[in-house]
Coordinates of N, CA and C in Angstrom, one line a residue:
M701 N -60.8 45.0 4.6 CA -59.9 45.6 5.7 C -58.5 45.1 5.5
D702 N -58.3 43.8 5.0 CA -56.9 43.3 5.0 C -56.1 44.0 3.9
E703 N -56.7 44.7 2.9 CA -56.0 45.3 1.8 C -55.2 46.6 2.3
I704 N -55.7 47.2 3.4 CA -55.1 48.4 3.9 C -53.7 48.2 4.4
P705 N -53.5 47.3 5.4 CA -52.1 47.0 5.9 C -51.2 46.5 4.8
D706 N -51.8 45.6 3.9 CA -51.0 45.1 2.8 C -50.5 46.2 1.9
G707 N -51.4 47.1 1.5 CA -51.0 48.2 0.7 C -49.9 49.1 1.4
H708 N -50.1 49.3 2.7 CA -49.1 50.1 3.4 C -47.7 49.4 3.4
A709 N -47.8 48.1 3.6 CA -46.5 47.3 3.6 C -45.8 47.4 2.3
R710 N -46.6 47.3 1.2 CA -46.0 47.4 -0.1 C -45.4 48.8 -0.4
R711 N -46.1 49.8 0.1 CA -45.5 51.2 -0.1 C -44.2 51.3 0.7
Q712 N -44.2 50.8 1.9 CA -43.0 50.9 2.7 C -41.8 50.1 2.1
A713 N -42.1 48.9 1.5 CA -41.1 48.1 0.9 C -40.6 48.8 -0.4
A714 N -41.5 49.5 -1.1 CA -41.1 50.2 -2.3 C -40.2 51.4 -1.9
K715 N -40.6 52.1 -0.9 CA -39.8 53.3 -0.5 C -38.4 52.8 0.0
R716 N -38.4 51.8 0.8 CA -37.1 51.3 1.2 C -36.2 50.9 0.1
A717 N -36.8 50.2 -0.9 CA -36.0 49.8 -2.1 C -35.5 51.0 -2.9
E718 N -36.4 52.0 -3.0 CA -36.0 53.2 -3.7 C -34.8 53.9 -3.0
I719 N -34.8 54.0 -1.7 CA -33.7 54.6 -0.9 C -32.4 53.7 -1.1
L720 N -32.6 52.4 -1.0 CA -31.4 51.5 -1.1 C -30.8 51.6 -2.5
A721 N -31.6 51.7 -3.6 CA -31.1 51.8 -4.9 C -30.4 53.1 -5.1
A722 N -30.9 54.2 -4.6 CA -30.2 55.5 -4.7 C -28.9 55.5 -4.0
A723 N -29.0 55.0 -2.8 CA -27.8 54.9 -1.9 C -26.7 54.1 -2.6
T724 N -27.1 53.0 -3.2 CA -26.1 52.1 -3.9 C -25.4 52.9 -5.0
E725 N -26.1 53.6 -5.8 CA -25.5 54.4 -6.8 C -24.6 55.4 -6.3
I726 N -25.0 56.1 -5.2 CA -24.1 57.2 -4.6 C -22.9 56.6 -4.0
F727 N -23.0 55.5 -3.3 CA -21.9 54.9 -2.6 C -20.9 54.4 -3.6
F728 N -21.4 53.8 -4.7 CA -20.5 53.3 -5.7 C -19.8 54.4 -6.6
E729 N -20.5 55.5 -6.7 CA -20.0 56.7 -7.5 C -19.0 57.5 -6.6
E730 N -19.3 57.7 -5.4 CA -18.5 58.6 -4.5 C -17.6 57.9 -3.6
G731 N -17.9 56.6 -3.3 CA -17.1 56.0 -2.2 C -17.8 56.2 -0.9
Y732 N -17.6 55.3 0.1 CA -18.2 55.5 1.4 C -17.9 56.8 2.1
G733 N -16.6 57.2 2.1 CA -16.2 58.3 2.8 C -16.9 59.6 2.3
R734 N -17.1 59.7 1.0 CA -17.7 61.0 0.5 C -19.2 60.9 0.4
A735 N -19.7 59.7 0.4 CA -21.2 59.6 0.4 C -21.8 60.2 1.6
S736 N -23.0 60.6 1.5 CA -23.7 61.2 2.7 C -25.2 60.9 2.7
M737 N -25.8 60.9 3.8 CA -27.2 60.7 3.9 C -28.0 61.9 3.2
D738 N -27.4 63.1 3.3 CA -28.0 64.2 2.6 C -28.0 64.0 1.1
A739 N -27.0 63.4 0.5 CA -27.0 63.1 -0.9 C -28.0 62.1 -1.3
V740 N -28.2 61.1 -0.4 CA -29.3 60.1 -0.7 C -30.6 60.8 -0.6
L741 N -30.8 61.7 0.4 CA -32.1 62.4 0.5 C -32.4 63.3 -0.7
A742 N -31.3 63.9 -1.2 CA -31.5 64.8 -2.4 C -31.9 64.0 -3.6
R743 N -31.5 62.8 -3.7 CA -31.8 61.9 -4.9 C -33.2 61.3 -4.8
T744 N -33.6 61.0 -3.6 CA -34.9 60.3 -3.4 C -36.0 61.2 -3.0
G745 N -35.7 62.4 -2.5 CA -36.8 63.3 -2.1 C -37.3 62.9 -0.7
G746 N -38.3 63.6 -0.3 CA -38.9 63.3 1.0 C -38.2 64.0 2.1
S747 N -38.5 63.6 3.3 CA -37.9 64.2 4.5 C -36.8 63.4 5.2
K748 N -36.0 64.1 6.0 CA -35.0 63.3 6.7 C -35.7 62.3 7.7
R749 N -36.8 62.7 8.2 CA -37.5 61.8 9.1 C -37.8 60.5 8.5
T750 N -38.3 60.6 7.2 CA -38.6 59.4 6.5 C -37.4 58.5 6.2
L751 N -36.3 59.2 5.7 CA -35.0 58.5 5.5 C -34.5 57.8 6.7
Y752 N -34.5 58.5 7.8 CA -33.9 57.9 9.0 C -34.9 56.9 9.7
K753 N -36.1 56.9 9.2 CA -37.0 55.8 9.7 C -36.6 54.5 9.1
Y754 N -36.1 54.5 7.9 CA -35.7 53.2 7.2 C -34.3 52.9 7.6
F755 N -33.4 53.9 7.6 CA -32.0 53.6 7.9 C -31.5 54.7 8.9
R756 N -31.1 54.3 10.0 CA -30.7 55.2 11.1 C -29.4 55.9 10.9
S757 N -28.5 55.3 10.1 CA -27.2 55.9 9.9 C -26.7 55.5 8.5
K758 N -25.6 56.1 8.1 CA -24.9 55.8 6.9 C -24.3 54.3 7.0
D759 N -23.8 54.0 8.2 CA -23.3 52.6 8.4 C -24.4 51.6 8.2
E760 N -25.6 51.9 8.7 CA -26.7 50.9 8.6 C -27.1 50.8 7.1
L761 N -27.1 51.9 6.4 CA -27.4 51.9 5.0 C -26.4 51.1 4.2
F762 N -25.1 51.3 4.5 CA -24.1 50.6 3.8 C -24.2 49.1 4.1
A763 N -24.5 48.7 5.3 CA -24.7 47.3 5.7 C -25.8 46.7 4.9
A764 N -26.9 47.5 4.6 CA -28.0 46.9 3.8 C -27.6 46.7 2.3
I765 N -26.7 47.6 1.8 CA -26.2 47.4 0.5 C -25.3 46.2 0.4
V766 N -24.5 46.0 1.4 CA -23.7 44.8 1.4 C -24.6 43.5 1.5
G767 N -25.6 43.6 2.3 CA -26.5 42.5 2.5 C -27.2 42.2 1.2
N768 N -27.6 43.2 0.4 CA -28.2 42.9 -0.8 C -27.4 42.1 -1.8
V769 N -26.1 42.5 -1.9 CA -25.2 41.7 -2.8 C -24.9 40.3 -2.2
S770 N -24.8 40.3 -0.9 CA -24.5 39.0 -0.2 C -25.6 38.1 -0.4
D771 N -26.9 38.6 -0.3 CA -28.0 37.7 -0.5 C -28.0 37.0 -1.9
R772 N -27.5 37.8 -2.9 CA -27.4 37.2 -4.2 C -26.3 36.2 -4.3
V773 N -25.2 36.4 -3.5 CA -24.2 35.4 -3.4 C -24.7 34.1 -2.8
L774 N -25.4 34.2 -1.7 CA -25.9 33.1 -1.0 C -26.9 32.3 -1.9
A775 N -27.7 33.1 -2.6 CA -28.6 32.4 -3.6 C -27.9 31.6 -4.6
A776 N -26.7 32.2 -5.1 CA -25.9 31.5 -6.1 C -25.3 30.2 -5.5
L777 N -25.0 30.2 -4.2 CA -24.4 29.0 -3.6 C -25.4 28.0 -3.0
R778 N -26.7 28.3 -3.3 CA -27.7 27.3 -2.9 C -27.6 26.1 -3.9
P779 N -27.5 24.9 -3.4 CA -27.4 23.7 -4.3 C -28.6 23.7 -5.2
P780 N -28.3 23.5 -6.5 CA -29.4 23.4 -7.5 C -30.4 22.3 -7.3
L781 N -31.6 22.4 -7.6 CA -32.6 21.3 -7.5 C -32.2 20.3 -8.6
G782 N -32.6 19.1 -8.3 CA -32.4 18.0 -9.3 C -31.5 16.9 -8.7
D783 N -31.2 16.0 -9.5 CA -30.4 14.8 -9.1 C -29.0 14.8 -9.6
G784 N -28.4 16.0 -9.9 CA -27.1 16.0 -10.4 C -26.1 15.6 -9.3
G785 N -24.9 15.1 -9.7 CA -23.9 14.7 -8.8 C -23.2 15.9 -8.3
I786 N -22.2 15.5 -7.4 CA -21.4 16.6 -6.7 C -20.7 17.5 -7.7
R787 N -20.1 16.9 -8.8 CA -19.4 17.7 -9.8 C -20.3 18.7 -10.4
E788 N -21.5 18.3 -10.9 CA -22.4 19.2 -11.5 C -22.9 20.2 -10.5
T789 N -23.1 19.8 -9.3 CA -23.6 20.8 -8.3 C -22.6 21.9 -8.0
L790 N -21.3 21.5 -7.8 CA -20.3 22.4 -7.5 C -20.0 23.3 -8.7
T791 N -20.1 22.8 -9.9 CA -19.9 23.6 -11.1 C -21.0 24.6 -11.2
T792 N -22.3 24.3 -11.0 CA -23.4 25.2 -11.1 C -23.2 26.3 -10.0
M793 N -22.9 25.9 -8.8 CA -22.7 26.9 -7.7 C -21.5 27.8 -8.0
G794 N -20.4 27.2 -8.5 CA -19.3 28.0 -8.8 C -19.5 29.1 -9.9
E795 N -20.2 28.7 -10.9 CA -20.5 29.6 -12.0 C -21.4 30.7 -11.6
R796 N -22.4 30.4 -10.8 CA -23.4 31.4 -10.3 C -22.7 32.3 -9.3
Y797 N -21.8 31.8 -8.5 CA -21.1 32.6 -7.5 C -20.2 33.6 -8.2
L798 N -19.4 33.1 -9.2 CA -18.5 34.0 -9.9 C -19.3 35.0 -10.7
G799 N -20.5 34.6 -11.2 CA -21.3 35.6 -12.0 C -21.7 36.8 -11.1
V800 N -22.0 36.5 -9.8 CA -22.4 37.6 -8.9 C -21.2 38.5 -8.7
L801 N -20.1 37.9 -8.4 CA -18.9 38.7 -8.1 C -18.5 39.6 -9.3
L802 N -18.7 39.1 -10.5 CA -18.4 39.8 -11.8 C -19.4 40.8 -12.2
S803 N -20.6 40.8 -11.5 CA -21.6 41.7 -11.9 C -21.2 43.2 -11.6
P804 N -21.8 44.2 -12.3 CA -21.4 45.6 -12.0 C -21.4 45.9 -10.5
E805 N -22.5 45.5 -9.8 CA -22.6 45.8 -8.4 C -21.6 45.0 -7.5
G806 N -21.3 43.8 -7.9 CA -20.3 43.0 -7.2 C -18.9 43.6 -7.3
L807 N -18.5 44.0 -8.5 CA -17.2 44.6 -8.7 C -17.1 46.0 -8.1
A808 N -18.2 46.8 -8.2 CA -18.1 48.1 -7.6 C -18.0 48.0 -6.0
L809 N -18.7 47.1 -5.4 CA -18.7 47.0 -4.0 C -17.3 46.5 -3.6
Y810 N -16.7 45.6 -4.3 CA -15.3 45.1 -3.9 C -14.3 46.2 -4.1
R811 N -14.4 47.0 -5.2 CA -13.4 48.1 -5.4 C -13.6 49.1 -4.3
N812 N -14.8 49.4 -3.9 CA -15.0 50.4 -2.8 C -14.4 50.0 -1.5
M813 N -14.6 48.7 -1.2 CA -14.1 48.2 0.1 C -12.6 48.2 0.1
V814 N -11.9 47.8 -1.0 CA -10.5 47.8 -1.0 C -10.0 49.3 -0.8
A815 N -10.6 50.2 -1.3 CA -10.2 51.6 -1.2 C -10.5 52.2 0.2
E816 N -11.6 51.8 0.8 CA -12.1 52.3 2.1 C -11.7 51.6 3.3
A817 N -11.3 50.3 3.2 CA -11.0 49.5 4.4 C -9.9 50.1 5.3
P818 N -8.8 50.7 4.8 CA -7.8 51.2 5.7 C -8.4 52.4 6.5
H819 N -9.3 53.1 6.0 CA -9.9 54.3 6.7 C -11.1 54.0 7.5
F820 N -11.8 52.9 7.2 CA -13.0 52.5 8.0 C -12.9 51.0 8.3
P821 N -12.0 50.7 9.3 CA -11.9 49.2 9.6 C -13.2 48.5 10.0
E822 N -14.0 49.3 10.8 CA -15.3 48.7 11.2 C -16.2 48.4 10.0
L823 N -16.2 49.3 9.0 CA -16.9 49.0 7.8 C -16.4 47.8 7.1
A824 N -15.1 47.7 7.0 CA -14.5 46.5 6.4 C -14.9 45.2 7.1
Q825 N -15.0 45.2 8.4 CA -15.5 44.1 9.1 C -16.9 43.7 8.8
T826 N -17.7 44.8 8.7 CA -19.1 44.6 8.3 C -19.2 43.9 6.9
F827 N -18.4 44.4 6.0 CA -18.4 43.9 4.7 C -18.0 42.4 4.7
F828 N -16.9 42.1 5.4 CA -16.4 40.7 5.4 C -17.4 39.8 6.1
S829 N -18.0 40.2 7.2 CA -18.9 39.4 8.0 C -20.2 39.1 7.2
N830 N -20.7 40.1 6.5 CA -21.9 40.0 5.8 C -21.8 39.5 4.3
G831 N -20.5 39.6 3.8 CA -20.3 39.2 2.4 C -19.5 37.9 2.4
P832 N -18.2 38.0 2.2 CA -17.4 36.7 2.1 C -17.5 35.7 3.3
G833 N -17.7 36.3 4.5 CA -17.8 35.4 5.6 C -19.1 34.6 5.5
R834 N -20.2 35.2 5.2 CA -21.5 34.5 5.0 C -21.4 33.5 3.9
A835 N -20.7 33.8 2.8 CA -20.6 32.9 1.7 C -19.9 31.7 2.0
S836 N -18.8 31.8 2.7 CA -18.0 30.6 3.0 C -18.7 29.8 4.1
A837 N -19.4 30.4 5.1 CA -20.1 29.7 6.1 C -21.3 28.9 5.5
N838 N -21.9 29.5 4.5 CA -23.0 28.9 3.8 C -22.6 27.6 3.1
L839 N -21.4 27.8 2.4 CA -20.9 26.6 1.6 C -20.4 25.6 2.5
A840 N -19.8 26.0 3.7 CA -19.3 25.0 4.6 C -20.4 24.1 5.2
A841 N -21.6 24.7 5.4 CA -22.7 23.9 5.8 C -23.1 22.8 4.8
F842 N -23.0 23.2 3.5 CA -23.3 22.2 2.5 C -22.2 21.1 2.5
F843 N -21.0 21.5 2.7 CA -19.9 20.5 2.7 C -20.0 19.6 3.9
R844 N -20.5 20.1 5.0 CA -20.7 19.2 6.2 C -21.7 18.2 5.9
D845 N -22.8 18.6 5.2 CA -23.8 17.6 4.8 C -23.3 16.6 3.9
Q846 N -22.5 17.0 2.9 CA -21.9 16.1 2.0 C -20.9 15.1 2.7
K847 N -20.2 15.7 3.7 CA -19.3 14.8 4.5 C -20.1 13.8 5.2
A848 N -21.2 14.2 5.8 CA -22.0 13.3 6.6 C -22.6 12.1 5.7
Q849 N -22.8 12.4 4.4 CA -23.3 11.4 3.5 C -22.2 10.7 2.8
A850 N -20.9 10.9 3.2 CA -19.7 10.2 2.7 C -19.5 10.5 1.2
V851 N -20.0 11.7 0.8 CA -19.8 12.1 -0.6 C -18.4 12.7 -0.8
L852 N -18.1 13.5 0.2 CA -16.8 14.2 0.3 C -16.0 13.8 1.5
Q853 N -14.7 13.7 1.3 CA -13.8 13.4 2.4 C -13.1 14.7 2.8
I854 N -13.7 15.4 3.8 CA -13.2 16.7 4.2 C -13.0 16.7 5.7
E855 N -11.8 17.1 6.1 CA -11.5 17.2 7.6 C -12.1 18.5 8.1
D856 N -12.0 19.6 7.4 CA -12.4 20.9 7.9 C -13.3 21.6 6.8
P857 N -14.6 21.5 6.9 CA -15.5 22.0 5.9 C -15.4 23.5 5.7
Q858 N -15.1 24.3 6.8 CA -15.0 25.7 6.7 C -13.8 26.1 5.9
R859 N -12.7 25.4 6.1 CA -11.5 25.7 5.4 C -11.6 25.3 3.9
A860 N -12.3 24.2 3.7 CA -12.5 23.7 2.4 C -13.4 24.6 1.6
A861 N -14.4 25.2 2.2 CA -15.2 26.2 1.6 C -14.5 27.4 1.2
E862 N -13.6 27.9 2.1 CA -12.8 29.1 1.8 C -11.9 28.8 0.6
Q863 N -11.3 27.7 0.6 CA -10.3 27.3 -0.5 C -11.0 27.1 -1.8
F864 N -12.2 26.5 -1.8 CA -12.9 26.3 -3.0 C -13.3 27.7 -3.6
L865 N -13.9 28.5 -2.8 CA -14.3 29.8 -3.3 C -13.1 30.7 -3.8
G866 N -12.0 30.5 -3.1 CA -10.8 31.2 -3.6 C -10.3 30.7 -4.9
M867 N -10.4 29.4 -5.2 CA -10.0 28.9 -6.5 C -11.0 29.4 -7.6
V868 N -12.3 29.4 -7.2 CA -13.2 29.9 -8.2 C -13.0 31.4 -8.6
R869 N -12.7 32.2 -7.6 CA -12.4 33.6 -7.9 C -11.2 33.8 -8.7
G870 N -10.1 33.2 -8.2 CA -8.8 33.2 -9.0 C -8.4 34.6 -9.5
D871 N -7.6 34.5 -10.6 CA -7.2 35.8 -11.3 C -8.3 36.4 -12.1
V872 N -9.3 35.6 -12.4 CA -10.4 36.1 -13.2 C -11.1 37.3 -12.5
H873 N -11.4 37.1 -11.3 CA -12.0 38.2 -10.5 C -11.0 39.3 -10.3
L874 N -9.8 39.0 -10.0 CA -8.8 40.1 -9.8 C -8.6 40.9 -11.0
R875 N -8.5 40.3 -12.2 CA -8.4 41.0 -13.4 C -9.6 41.9 -13.7
A876 N -10.8 41.4 -13.4 CA -12.0 42.2 -13.6 C -12.0 43.4 -12.6
V877 N -11.5 43.2 -11.4 CA -11.5 44.3 -10.4 C -10.5 45.4 -10.8
L878 N -9.3 45.0 -11.2 CA -8.2 45.9 -11.4 C -8.1 46.5 -12.8
L879 N -8.5 45.6 -13.8 CA -8.3 46.0 -15.2 C -9.7 46.3 -15.9
A880 N -10.8 46.1 -15.2 CA -12.1 46.3 -15.8 C -12.3 45.4 -17.0
R881 N -11.8 44.2 -17.0 CA -11.9 43.3 -18.1 C -12.9 42.2 -17.8
K882 N -14.1 42.3 -18.4 CA -15.1 41.3 -18.1 C -14.7 40.0 -18.9
P883 N -14.6 38.9 -18.2 CA -14.2 37.7 -18.9 C -15.3 37.1 -19.8
A884 N -14.9 36.4 -20.8 CA -15.9 35.7 -21.6 C -16.5 34.5 -20.8
K885 N -17.7 34.2 -21.2 CA -18.4 33.1 -20.5 C -17.6 31.8 -20.6
A886 N -16.9 31.6 -21.7 CA -16.0 30.4 -21.8 C -14.9 30.4 -20.7
T887 N -14.4 31.6 -20.5 CA -13.3 31.7 -19.5 C -13.9 31.4 -18.1
V888 N -15.0 31.9 -17.8 CA -15.7 31.6 -16.5 C -15.9 30.1 -16.3
R889 N -16.4 29.5 -17.4 CA -16.7 28.0 -17.3 C -15.4 27.2 -17.1
K890 N -14.3 27.6 -17.8 CA -13.0 26.9 -17.7 C -12.4 27.1 -16.3
T891 N -12.6 28.3 -15.8 CA -12.0 28.6 -14.4 C -12.7 27.8 -13.4
V892 N -14.0 27.7 -13.4 CA -14.8 27.0 -12.5 C -14.6 25.5 -12.6
A893 N -14.5 25.0 -13.9 CA -14.3 23.6 -14.1 C -12.9 23.2 -13.5
A894 N -11.9 24.0 -13.7 CA -10.6 23.7 -13.1 C -10.6 23.7 -11.6
A895 N -11.3 24.6 -11.0 CA -11.5 24.7 -9.6 C -12.2 23.4 -9.0
V896 N -13.2 23.0 -9.7 CA -13.9 21.8 -9.3 C -13.0 20.6 -9.4
D897 N -12.3 20.5 -10.5 CA -11.4 19.3 -10.7 C -10.3 19.2 -9.6
I898 N -9.7 20.4 -9.2 CA -8.7 20.4 -8.2 C -9.3 20.0 -6.8
F899 N -10.5 20.6 -6.6 CA -11.2 20.4 -5.3 C -11.5 18.9 -5.1
L900 N -12.1 18.3 -6.2 CA -12.5 16.9 -6.1 C -11.4 16.0 -6.0
S901 N -10.2 16.3 -6.6 CA -9.1 15.5 -6.6 C -8.6 15.3 -5.1
G902 N -8.9 16.2 -4.3 CA -8.4 16.1 -2.9 C -9.5 15.7 -1.9
T903 N -10.8 15.8 -2.3 CA -11.9 15.5 -1.4 C -12.8 14.4 -1.9
A904 N -12.7 14.0 -3.1 CA -13.5 12.9 -3.7 C -12.7 12.3 -4.8
P905 N -11.5 11.6 -4.5 CA -10.6 11.1 -5.5 C -11.2 10.2 -6.5
D906 N -12.3 9.5 -6.1 CA -12.9 8.5 -7.0 C -13.7 9.3 -8.1
L907 N -13.9 10.6 -7.9 CA -14.7 11.4 -8.9 C -13.8 12.3 -9.7
R908 N -12.5 12.2 -9.5 CA -11.6 13.2 -10.2 C -11.6 13.1 -11.7
E909 N -11.9 11.9 -12.2 CA -12.0 11.7 -13.7 C -13.3 12.2 -14.2
G910 N -14.2 12.6 -13.4 CA -15.6 13.1 -13.9 C -16.5 12.0 -14.1

């Protein structure tokens, strides 16, 4: 008897993922303004009733797309397991974070939001709250913990998180967004290493020499 609801739940999850994948392609190809629920339906098949059962509006569907990418960012900013020091931890987190931003989905989402934000300010707020806002808040919580353990000397963990992520993104992300130039892995490593050095020089001066 237990297999029936489990099978139903799996089918529902698969259908939702199918809709989300199709919507992601359409939104990134057409932009939010030109994308439509009808276009998603045409690509996935089925009925409008089914589509609207999973996502009640285009706004809700876009929020789910943002959430998907944001979840990957949050996973990247999760402190790695192991006994590595703060420098190794920040380096790993920084490289993972930049890797998500430089992924095809990450770049496409950012480009779309830059183009659509003036026309859809509420959409831009959704993107910021569920994307960059979540990322900095998540990292700030980690910094508060490190401050409590006297590992980092930080007055404002939230501001420190925003500044660290800004240094990690740097011109590497901007060049990728504007010029479609994917940086070499060595460039990513050097960018993150420099960001970690600068950050630790102000928050953990005893560790600035590595």
